GROMACS .gro file of C-alpha atoms in nm:
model
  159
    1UNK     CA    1   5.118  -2.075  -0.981
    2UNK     CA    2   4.828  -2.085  -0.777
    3UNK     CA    3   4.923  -1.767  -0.598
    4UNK     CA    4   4.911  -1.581  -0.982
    5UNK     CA    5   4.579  -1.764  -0.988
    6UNK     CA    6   4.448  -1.611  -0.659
    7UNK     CA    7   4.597  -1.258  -0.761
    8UNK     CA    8   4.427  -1.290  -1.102
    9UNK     CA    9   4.128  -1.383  -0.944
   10UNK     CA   10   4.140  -1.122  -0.689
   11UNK     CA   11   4.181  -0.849  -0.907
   12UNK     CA   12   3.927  -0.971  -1.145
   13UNK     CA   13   3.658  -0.953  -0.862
   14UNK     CA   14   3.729  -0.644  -0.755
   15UNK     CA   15   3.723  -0.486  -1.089
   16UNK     CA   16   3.349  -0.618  -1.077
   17UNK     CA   17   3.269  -0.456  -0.797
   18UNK     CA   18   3.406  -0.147  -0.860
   19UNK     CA   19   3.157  -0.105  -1.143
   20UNK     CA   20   2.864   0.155  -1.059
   21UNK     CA   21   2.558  -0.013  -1.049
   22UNK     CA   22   2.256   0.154  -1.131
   23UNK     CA   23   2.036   0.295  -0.844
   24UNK     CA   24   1.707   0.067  -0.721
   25UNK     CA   25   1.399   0.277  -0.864
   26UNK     CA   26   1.293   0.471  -0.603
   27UNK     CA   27   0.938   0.431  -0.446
   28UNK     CA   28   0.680   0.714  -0.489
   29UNK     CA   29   0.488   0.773  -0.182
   30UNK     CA   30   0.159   0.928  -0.354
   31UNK     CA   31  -0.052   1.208  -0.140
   32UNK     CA   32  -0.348   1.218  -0.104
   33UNK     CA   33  -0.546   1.401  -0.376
   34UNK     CA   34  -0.695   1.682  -0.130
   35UNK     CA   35  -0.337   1.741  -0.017
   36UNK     CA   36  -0.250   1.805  -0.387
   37UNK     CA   37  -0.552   2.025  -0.451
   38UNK     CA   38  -0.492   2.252  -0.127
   39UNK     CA   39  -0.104   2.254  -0.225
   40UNK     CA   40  -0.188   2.412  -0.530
   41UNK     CA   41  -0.476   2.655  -0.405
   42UNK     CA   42  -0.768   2.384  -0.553
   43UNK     CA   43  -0.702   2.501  -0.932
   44UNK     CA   44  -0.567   2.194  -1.141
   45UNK     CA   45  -0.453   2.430  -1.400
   46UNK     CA   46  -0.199   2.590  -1.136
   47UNK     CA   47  -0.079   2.180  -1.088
   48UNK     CA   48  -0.064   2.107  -1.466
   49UNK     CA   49   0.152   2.451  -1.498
   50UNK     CA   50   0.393   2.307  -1.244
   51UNK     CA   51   0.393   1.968  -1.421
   52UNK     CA   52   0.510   2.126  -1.724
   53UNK     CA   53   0.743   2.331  -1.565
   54UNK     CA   54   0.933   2.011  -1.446
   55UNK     CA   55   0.803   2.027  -1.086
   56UNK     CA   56   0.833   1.648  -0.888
   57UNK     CA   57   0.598   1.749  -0.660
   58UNK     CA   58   0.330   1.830  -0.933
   59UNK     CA   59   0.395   1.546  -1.131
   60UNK     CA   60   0.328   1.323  -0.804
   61UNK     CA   61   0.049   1.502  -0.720
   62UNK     CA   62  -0.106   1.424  -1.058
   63UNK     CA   63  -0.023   1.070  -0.991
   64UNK     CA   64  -0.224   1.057  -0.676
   65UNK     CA   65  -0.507   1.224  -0.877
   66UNK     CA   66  -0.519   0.957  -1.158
   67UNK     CA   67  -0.404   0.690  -0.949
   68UNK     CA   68  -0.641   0.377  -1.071
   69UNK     CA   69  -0.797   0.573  -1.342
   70UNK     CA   70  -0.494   0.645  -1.546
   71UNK     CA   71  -0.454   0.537  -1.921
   72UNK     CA   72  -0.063   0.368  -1.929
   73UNK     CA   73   0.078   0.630  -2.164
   74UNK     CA   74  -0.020   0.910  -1.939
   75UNK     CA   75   0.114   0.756  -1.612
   76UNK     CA   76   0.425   0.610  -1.817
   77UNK     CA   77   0.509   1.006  -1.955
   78UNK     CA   78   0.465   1.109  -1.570
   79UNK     CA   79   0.694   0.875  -1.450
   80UNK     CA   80   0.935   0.956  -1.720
   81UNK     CA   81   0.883   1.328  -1.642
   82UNK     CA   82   0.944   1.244  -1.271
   83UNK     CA   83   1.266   1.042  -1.366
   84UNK     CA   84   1.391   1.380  -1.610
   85UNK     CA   85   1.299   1.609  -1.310
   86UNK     CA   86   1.442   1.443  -1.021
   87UNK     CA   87   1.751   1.249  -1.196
   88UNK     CA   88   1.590   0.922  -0.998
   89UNK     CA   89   1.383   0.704  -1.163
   90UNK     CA   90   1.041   0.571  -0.987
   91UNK     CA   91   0.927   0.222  -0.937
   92UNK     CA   92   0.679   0.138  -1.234
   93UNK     CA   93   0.884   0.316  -1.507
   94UNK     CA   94   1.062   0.002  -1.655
   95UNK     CA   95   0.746  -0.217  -1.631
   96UNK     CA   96   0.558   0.105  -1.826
   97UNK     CA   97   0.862   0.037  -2.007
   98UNK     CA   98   0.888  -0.265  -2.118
   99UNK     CA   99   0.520  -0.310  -2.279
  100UNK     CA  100   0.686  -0.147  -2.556
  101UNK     CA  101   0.893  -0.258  -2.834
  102UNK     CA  102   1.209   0.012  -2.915
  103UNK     CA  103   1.054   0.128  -3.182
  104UNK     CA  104   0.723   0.246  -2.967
  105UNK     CA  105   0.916   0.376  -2.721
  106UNK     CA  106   1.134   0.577  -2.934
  107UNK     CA  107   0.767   0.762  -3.083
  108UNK     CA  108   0.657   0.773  -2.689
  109UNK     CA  109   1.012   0.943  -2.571
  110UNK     CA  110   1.008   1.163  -2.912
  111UNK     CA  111   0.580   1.267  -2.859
  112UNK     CA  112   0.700   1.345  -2.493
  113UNK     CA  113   1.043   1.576  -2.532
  114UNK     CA  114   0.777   1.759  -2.820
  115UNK     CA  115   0.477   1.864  -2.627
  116UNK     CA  116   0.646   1.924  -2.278
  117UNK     CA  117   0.777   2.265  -2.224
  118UNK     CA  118   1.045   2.176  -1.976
  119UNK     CA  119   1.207   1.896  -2.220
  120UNK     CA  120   1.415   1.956  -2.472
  121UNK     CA  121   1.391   1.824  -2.826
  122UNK     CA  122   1.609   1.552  -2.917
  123UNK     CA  123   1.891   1.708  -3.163
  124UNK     CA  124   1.941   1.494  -3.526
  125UNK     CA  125   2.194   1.336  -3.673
  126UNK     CA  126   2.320   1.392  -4.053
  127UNK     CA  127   2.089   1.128  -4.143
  128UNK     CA  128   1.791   1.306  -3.956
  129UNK     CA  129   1.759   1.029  -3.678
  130UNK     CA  130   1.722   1.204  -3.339
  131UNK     CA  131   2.067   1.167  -3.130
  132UNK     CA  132   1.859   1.043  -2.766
  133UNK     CA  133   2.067   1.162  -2.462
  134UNK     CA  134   2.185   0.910  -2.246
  135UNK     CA  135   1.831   0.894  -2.022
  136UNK     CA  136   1.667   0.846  -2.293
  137UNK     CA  137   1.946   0.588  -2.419
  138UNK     CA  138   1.971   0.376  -2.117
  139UNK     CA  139   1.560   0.340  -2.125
  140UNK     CA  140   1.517   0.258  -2.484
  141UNK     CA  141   1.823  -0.017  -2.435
  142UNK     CA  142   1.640  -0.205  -2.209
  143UNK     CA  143   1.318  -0.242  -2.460
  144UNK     CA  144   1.326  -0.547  -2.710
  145UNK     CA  145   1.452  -0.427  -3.042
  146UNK     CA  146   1.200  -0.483  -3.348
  147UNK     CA  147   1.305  -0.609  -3.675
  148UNK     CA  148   1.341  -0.259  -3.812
  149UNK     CA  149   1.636  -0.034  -3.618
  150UNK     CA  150   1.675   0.225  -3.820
  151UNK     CA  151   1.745   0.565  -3.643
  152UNK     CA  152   1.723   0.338  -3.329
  153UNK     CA  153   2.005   0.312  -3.057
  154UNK     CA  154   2.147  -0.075  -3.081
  155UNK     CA  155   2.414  -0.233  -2.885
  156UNK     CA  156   2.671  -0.183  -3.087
  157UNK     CA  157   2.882   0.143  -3.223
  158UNK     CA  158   2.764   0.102  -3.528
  159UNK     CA  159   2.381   0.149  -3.646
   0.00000   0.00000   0.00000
């Protein structure tokens, strides 16, 4: 008996650590700002080009020229850019995060994917709520759900 206990047991904990666990966010070193300007020949316009083309090092470089004079939405798109571009996300995303309620969030994510060029627009379901890809998903999860959750991702299979 206790051996079947032990086996159980054993098999049990090893099914939990089998189970991928999500990456740490990674840690974004920033440049400094004259770096950034001579990396992109001085012109701003050249580094906002890149940024919309989906290029990490732009979007950090834009970091390290707002860094302290930022307004939250702007740094919290960058980051979310950053996190689209590279596949990693950066430290600072889920506190950005989590200021919002699901229902922000979603508007954030949806304002984003429409006004940057290297995003694609979330597709829509036959009820016209957008269908968020699972980045977008696993982000707007982790946000506290407001009373109203329609066209909202929930924990369940059903909406």
């Amino acid at each position: 008996m206790l051996r079947a206990i032990s086996t159980v047991s054993l098999m049990l904990l090893a099914g939990a650590c089998s189970q991928p666990q999500p990456a740490a966010p990674e840690p974004i070193v920033l440049p400094h700002w004259r770096a950034c300007l001579e990396l992109y020949g001085g012109d701003v316009h050249q580094m906002a080009d890149a940024v919309d083309e989906g290029d990490p090092d732009a979007i950090v470089c834009t970091l390290a020229l707002h860094e302290g004079r930022y307004v939250e939405s702007h740094r919290r798109e960058l980051l979310y850019r950053y996190y689209r571009a590279t596949g990693r996300e950066p430290e600072g995303l889920d506190a950005s995060i989590r200021q919002l309620d699901r229902q922000e969030l979603a508007a954030s994510l949806r304002t984003i994917h429409r006004f940057s060029p290297e995003l694609d627009m979330f597709e829509s379901d036959f009820r016209g709520c957008p269908v968020y890809d699972s980045i977008a998903r696993e982000l707007l999860m982790r946000v506290e759900a407001p009373d109203d959750t329609h066209c909202l991702p929930r924990r369940w299979w059903w909406r």
